[in-house]
Coordinates of C-alpha atoms in Angstrom, one line a residue:
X1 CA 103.1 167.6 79.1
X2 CA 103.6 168.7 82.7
X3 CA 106.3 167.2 84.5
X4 CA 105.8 166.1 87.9
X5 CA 107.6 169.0 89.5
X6 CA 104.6 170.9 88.1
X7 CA 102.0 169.0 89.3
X8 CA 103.2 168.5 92.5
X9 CA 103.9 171.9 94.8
X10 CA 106.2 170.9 97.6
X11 CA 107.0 173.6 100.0
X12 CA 109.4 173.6 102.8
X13 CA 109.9 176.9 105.0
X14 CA 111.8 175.7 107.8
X15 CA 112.9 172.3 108.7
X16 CA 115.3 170.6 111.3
X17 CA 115.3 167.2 112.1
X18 CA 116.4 166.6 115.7
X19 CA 114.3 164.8 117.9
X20 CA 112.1 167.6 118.8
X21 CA 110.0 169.3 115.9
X22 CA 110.3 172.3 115.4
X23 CA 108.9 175.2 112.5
X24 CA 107.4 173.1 109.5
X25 CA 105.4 174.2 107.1
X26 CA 104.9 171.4 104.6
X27 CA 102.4 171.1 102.1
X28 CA 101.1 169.1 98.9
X29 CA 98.8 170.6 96.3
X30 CA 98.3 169.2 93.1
X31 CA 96.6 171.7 90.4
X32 CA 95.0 169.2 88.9
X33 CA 92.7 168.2 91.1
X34 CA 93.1 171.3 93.7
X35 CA 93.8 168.4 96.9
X36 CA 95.4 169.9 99.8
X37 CA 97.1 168.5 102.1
X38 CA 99.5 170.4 104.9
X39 CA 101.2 169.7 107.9
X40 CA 102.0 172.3 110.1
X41 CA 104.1 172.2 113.5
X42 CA 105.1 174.5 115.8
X43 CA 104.4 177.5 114.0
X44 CA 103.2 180.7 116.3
X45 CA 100.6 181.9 113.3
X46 CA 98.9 178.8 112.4
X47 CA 95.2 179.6 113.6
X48 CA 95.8 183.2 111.4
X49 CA 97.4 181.7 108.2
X50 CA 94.4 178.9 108.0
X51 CA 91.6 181.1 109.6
X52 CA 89.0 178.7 108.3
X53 CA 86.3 181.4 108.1
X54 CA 85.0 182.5 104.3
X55 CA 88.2 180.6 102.8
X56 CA 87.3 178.8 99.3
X57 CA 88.7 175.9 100.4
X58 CA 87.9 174.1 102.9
X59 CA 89.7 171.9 105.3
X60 CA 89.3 169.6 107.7
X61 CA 91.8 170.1 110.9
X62 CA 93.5 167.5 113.0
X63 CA 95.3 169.2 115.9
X64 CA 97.3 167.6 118.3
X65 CA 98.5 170.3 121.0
X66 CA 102.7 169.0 122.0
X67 CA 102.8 171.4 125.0
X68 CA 101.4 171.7 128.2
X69 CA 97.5 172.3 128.6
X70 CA 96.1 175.1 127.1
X71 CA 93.0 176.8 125.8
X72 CA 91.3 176.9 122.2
X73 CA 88.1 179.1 121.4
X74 CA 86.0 177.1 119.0
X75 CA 83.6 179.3 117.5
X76 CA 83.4 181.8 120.4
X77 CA 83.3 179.3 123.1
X78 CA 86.6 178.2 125.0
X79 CA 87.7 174.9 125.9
X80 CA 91.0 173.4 127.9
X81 CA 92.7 171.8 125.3
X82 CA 95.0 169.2 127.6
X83 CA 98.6 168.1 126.8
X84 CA 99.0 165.2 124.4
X85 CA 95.4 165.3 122.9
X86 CA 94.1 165.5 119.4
X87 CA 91.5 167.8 118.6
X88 CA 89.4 167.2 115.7
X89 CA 87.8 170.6 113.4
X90 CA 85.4 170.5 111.2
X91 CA 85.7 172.4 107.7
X92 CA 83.8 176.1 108.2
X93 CA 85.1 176.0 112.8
X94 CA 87.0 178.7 113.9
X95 CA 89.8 178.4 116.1
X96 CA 92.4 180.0 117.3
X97 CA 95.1 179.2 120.2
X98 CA 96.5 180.4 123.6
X99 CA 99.6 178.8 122.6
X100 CA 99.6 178.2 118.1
X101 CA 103.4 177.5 118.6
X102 CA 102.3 174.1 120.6
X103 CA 100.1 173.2 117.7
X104 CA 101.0 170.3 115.1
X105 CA 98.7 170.0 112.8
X106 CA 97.6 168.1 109.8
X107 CA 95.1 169.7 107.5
X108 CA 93.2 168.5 104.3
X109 CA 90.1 169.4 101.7
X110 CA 87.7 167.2 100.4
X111 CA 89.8 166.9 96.9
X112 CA 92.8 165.7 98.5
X113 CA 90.9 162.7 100.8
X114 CA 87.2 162.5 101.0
X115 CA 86.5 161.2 104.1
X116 CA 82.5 160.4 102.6
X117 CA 84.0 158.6 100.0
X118 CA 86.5 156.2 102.3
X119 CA 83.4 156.4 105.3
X120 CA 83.9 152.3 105.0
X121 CA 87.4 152.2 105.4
X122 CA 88.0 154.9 108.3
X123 CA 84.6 154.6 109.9
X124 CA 84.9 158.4 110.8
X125 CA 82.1 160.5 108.9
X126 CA 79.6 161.5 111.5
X127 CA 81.8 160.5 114.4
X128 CA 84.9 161.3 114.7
X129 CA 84.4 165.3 112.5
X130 CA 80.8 165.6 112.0
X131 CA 79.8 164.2 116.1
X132 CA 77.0 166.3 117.0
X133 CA 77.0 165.9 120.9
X134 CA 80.4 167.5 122.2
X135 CA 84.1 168.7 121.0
X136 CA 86.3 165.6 120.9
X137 CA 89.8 166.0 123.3
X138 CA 91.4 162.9 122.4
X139 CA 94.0 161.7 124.9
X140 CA 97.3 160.1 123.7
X141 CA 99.1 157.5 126.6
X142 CA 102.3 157.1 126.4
X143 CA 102.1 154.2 123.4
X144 CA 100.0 156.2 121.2
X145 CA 102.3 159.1 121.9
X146 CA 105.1 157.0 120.5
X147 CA 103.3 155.9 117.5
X148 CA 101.6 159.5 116.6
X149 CA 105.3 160.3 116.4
X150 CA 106.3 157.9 114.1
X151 CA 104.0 158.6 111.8
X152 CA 104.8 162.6 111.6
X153 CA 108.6 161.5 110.9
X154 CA 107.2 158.9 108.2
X155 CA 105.3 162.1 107.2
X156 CA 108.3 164.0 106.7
X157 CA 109.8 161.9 104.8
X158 CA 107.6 161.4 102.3
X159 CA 106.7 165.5 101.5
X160 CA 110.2 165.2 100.4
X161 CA 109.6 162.6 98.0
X162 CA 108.5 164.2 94.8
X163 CA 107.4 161.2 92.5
X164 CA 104.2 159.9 90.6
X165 CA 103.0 158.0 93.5
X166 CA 103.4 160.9 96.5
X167 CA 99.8 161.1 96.9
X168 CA 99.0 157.5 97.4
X169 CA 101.7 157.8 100.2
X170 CA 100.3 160.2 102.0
X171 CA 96.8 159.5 101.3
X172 CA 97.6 156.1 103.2
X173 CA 99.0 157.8 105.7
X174 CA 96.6 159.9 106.3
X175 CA 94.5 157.5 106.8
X176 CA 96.8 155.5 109.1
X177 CA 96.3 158.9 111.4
X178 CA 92.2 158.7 111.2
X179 CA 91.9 155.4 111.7
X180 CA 94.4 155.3 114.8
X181 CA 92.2 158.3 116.0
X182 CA 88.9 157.6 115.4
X183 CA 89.8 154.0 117.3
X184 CA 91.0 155.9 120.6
X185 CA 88.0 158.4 120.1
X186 CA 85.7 155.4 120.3
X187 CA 87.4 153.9 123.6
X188 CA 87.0 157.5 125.1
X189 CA 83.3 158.5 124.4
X190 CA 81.7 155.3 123.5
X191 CA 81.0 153.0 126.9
X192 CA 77.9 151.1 126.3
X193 CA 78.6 147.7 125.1
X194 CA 75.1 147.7 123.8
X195 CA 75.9 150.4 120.7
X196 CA 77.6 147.8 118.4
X197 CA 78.7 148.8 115.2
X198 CA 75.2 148.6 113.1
X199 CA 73.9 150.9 115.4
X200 CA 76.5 153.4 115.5
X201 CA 76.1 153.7 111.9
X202 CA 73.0 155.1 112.2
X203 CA 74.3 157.2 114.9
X204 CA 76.9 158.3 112.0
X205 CA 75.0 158.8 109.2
X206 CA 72.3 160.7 111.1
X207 CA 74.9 163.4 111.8
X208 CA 76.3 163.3 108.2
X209 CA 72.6 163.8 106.6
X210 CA 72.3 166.5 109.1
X211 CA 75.2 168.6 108.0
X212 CA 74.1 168.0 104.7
X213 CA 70.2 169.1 104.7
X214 CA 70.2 170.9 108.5
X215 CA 69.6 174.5 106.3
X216 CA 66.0 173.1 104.8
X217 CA 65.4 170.0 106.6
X218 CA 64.5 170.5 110.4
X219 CA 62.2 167.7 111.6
X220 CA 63.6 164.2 112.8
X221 CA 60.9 162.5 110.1
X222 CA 62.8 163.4 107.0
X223 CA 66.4 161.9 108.7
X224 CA 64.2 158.8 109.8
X225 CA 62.6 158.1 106.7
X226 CA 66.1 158.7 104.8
X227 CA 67.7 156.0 107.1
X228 CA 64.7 153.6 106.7
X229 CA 64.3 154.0 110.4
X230 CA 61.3 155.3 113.0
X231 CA 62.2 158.3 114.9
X232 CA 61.6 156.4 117.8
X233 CA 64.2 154.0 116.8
X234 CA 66.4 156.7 116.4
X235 CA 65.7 158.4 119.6
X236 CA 66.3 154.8 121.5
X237 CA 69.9 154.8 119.6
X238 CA 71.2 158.0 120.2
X239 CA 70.3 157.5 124.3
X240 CA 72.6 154.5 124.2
X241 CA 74.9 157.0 122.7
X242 CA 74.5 159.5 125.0
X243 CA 73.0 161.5 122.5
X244 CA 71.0 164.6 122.6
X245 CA 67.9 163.6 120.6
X246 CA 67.7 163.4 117.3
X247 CA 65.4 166.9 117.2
X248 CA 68.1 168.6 119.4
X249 CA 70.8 167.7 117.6
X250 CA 69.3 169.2 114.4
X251 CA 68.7 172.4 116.5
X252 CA 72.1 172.7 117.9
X253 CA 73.1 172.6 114.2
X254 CA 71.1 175.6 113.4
X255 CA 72.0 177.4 115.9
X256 CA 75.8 176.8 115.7
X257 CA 75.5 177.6 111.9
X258 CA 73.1 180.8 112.6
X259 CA 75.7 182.3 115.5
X260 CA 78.6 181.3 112.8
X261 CA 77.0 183.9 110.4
X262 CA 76.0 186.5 112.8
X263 CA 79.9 186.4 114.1
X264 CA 81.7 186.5 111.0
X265 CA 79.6 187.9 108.3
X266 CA 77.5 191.0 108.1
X267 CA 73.8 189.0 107.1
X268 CA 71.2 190.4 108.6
X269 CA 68.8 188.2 111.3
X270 CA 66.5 187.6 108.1
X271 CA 68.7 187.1 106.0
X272 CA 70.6 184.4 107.8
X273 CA 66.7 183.2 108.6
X274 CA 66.6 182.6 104.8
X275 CA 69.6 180.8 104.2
X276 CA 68.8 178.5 107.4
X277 CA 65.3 177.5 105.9
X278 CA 62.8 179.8 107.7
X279 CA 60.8 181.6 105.7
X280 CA 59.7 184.0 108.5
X281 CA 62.4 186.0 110.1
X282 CA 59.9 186.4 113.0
X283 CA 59.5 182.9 114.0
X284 CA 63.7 182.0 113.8
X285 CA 64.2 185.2 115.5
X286 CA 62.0 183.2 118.4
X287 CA 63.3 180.3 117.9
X288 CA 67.1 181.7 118.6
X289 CA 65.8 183.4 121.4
X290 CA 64.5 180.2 123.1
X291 CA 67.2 178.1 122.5
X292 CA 70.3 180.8 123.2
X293 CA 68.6 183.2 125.3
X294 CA 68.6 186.2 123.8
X295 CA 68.0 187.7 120.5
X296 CA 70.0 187.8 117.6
X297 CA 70.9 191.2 117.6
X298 CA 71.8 191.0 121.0
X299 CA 73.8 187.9 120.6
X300 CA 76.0 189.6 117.4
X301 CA 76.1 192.9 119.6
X302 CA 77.6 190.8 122.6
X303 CA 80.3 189.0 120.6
X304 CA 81.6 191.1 118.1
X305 CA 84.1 192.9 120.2
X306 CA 85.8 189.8 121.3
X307 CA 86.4 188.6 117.8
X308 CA 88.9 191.8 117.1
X309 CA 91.4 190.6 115.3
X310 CA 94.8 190.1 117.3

């Protein structure tokens, strides 16, 4: 019989607790079930030791950046990431930072919380990770500030509390994080007073189906028939949304997933046509080309050298 101490990994590298954070690396794993969670603050490596790229295990990022504005490249592209905002990533984004040492960060795999699993009680699958429009910046005021605080010293606490019911603890915190998220996400980016909450859940589960079948499923039909909905319908709820349409969204999928590959593996144009659900390398050649503007050769040949490793 394994005590807890087994089961439960609980590592520490360097922690001070004065009123600013500093260095922590904290992190649960259980063996069992391989669930992750870790907490990260301050520390000047943290887009290199959780690279997200070809990892077995996956995990979903919440970064809040507790510096002054700076920049994060998402997948090639740079944003401004302002001061006191959250950032949400999705599992399979790369990241890295002008500024890591500004970072804190909580990250998690689908073992340790499934977020498809507790959709009803966080109200965050297809919005708040799996959004298909834009990257969320998600500003904290001064309150929130104060409470996002709280919660990492509540955090803290309870990595240090090796017993049976650790998990449940921070499970239920975690979830106190989405939830306070995903409710200032929605005061930022949702205006209309016309997309109540039944309609937003199509908006949701759109997105979710679409990260789930985007590699073989490509027309708006399929998502519409699997929500019991016309594509028109759909097309009338994402512009209240401020949607792309539903058959752009789709496409920006592919596309995100097909310049992914041709950045950070060595598949060839067909090869990554294949995987994406083409069965003519010709035709999702053209079909890159028209929606990026050049060719997927060209695009890898333009990137690669500025994803050299630091």
């Amino acid at each position: 019989m394994k005590s807890t101490d087994d089961l439960l990994q609980f590592t520490m590298i360097i922690f001070v607790r004065t009123f600013k954070i500093v260095l922590i690396r904290l992190a649960y794993i259980d063996p069992i079930t391989a669930g992750e969670l870790h907490l990260i603050a301050h520390e000047p490596a943290f887009d290199r030791l959780f690279f997200q790229r070809d990892r077995k295990d996956m995990f979903l990022t919440i970064a809040l950046n507790n510096g002054p504005q700076q920049h994060v490249t998402i997948d090639g592209i740079s944003y401004e990431f302002p001061a006191n905002t959250i950032l949400p990533l999705m599992v399979n984004q790369t990241f890295t930072f002008t500024n890591p040492e500004q970072i804190i960060a909580w990250q998690y795999n689908r073992n340790f919380y499934c977020i498809v699993d507790h959709d009803r009680e966080v109200s965050c699958v297809g919005f708040l990770f799996y959004g298909s429009t834009e990257t969320m910046f998600i500003a904290l005021h001064d309150q929130q500030q104060k409470k996002i605080n709280l919660l990492i010293e509540v955090f803290i606490d309870e990595f240090g509390d090796k017993d049976t019911i650790q998990r449940d603890m921070l499970q239920m915190l975690l979830k106190r994080l989405i939830i306070i998220i995903t409710r200032l996400a929605k005061q930022q980016y949702i205006k209309d007073p016309l997309l109540n909450e039944d309609k937003l859940d199509i908006v949701r589960k759109f997105n979710l189906m679409v990260e789930n079948n985007y590699r073989m499923q490509h027309t708006v039909q399929f998502y519409a028939n699997q929500l019991n909905r016309s594509p028109k319908t759909l097309a009338n709820t994402f512009a209240l949304y401020n949607h792309k349409l539903p058959l752009m969204a789709i496409q920006d999928r592919i596309i995100l997933e097909a310049k992914r590959l041709l950045m950070y593996t060595d598949k060839s144009s067909k090869e990554i046509s294949y995987v994406l659900g083409y069965g003519d390398a010709a035709y999702f050649s053209n079909f890159f080309k028209k929606q990026v503007g050049t060719s997927p050769s060209s695009f890898r040949n333009a990137i690669s050298p500025l994803l050299s490793p630091k």
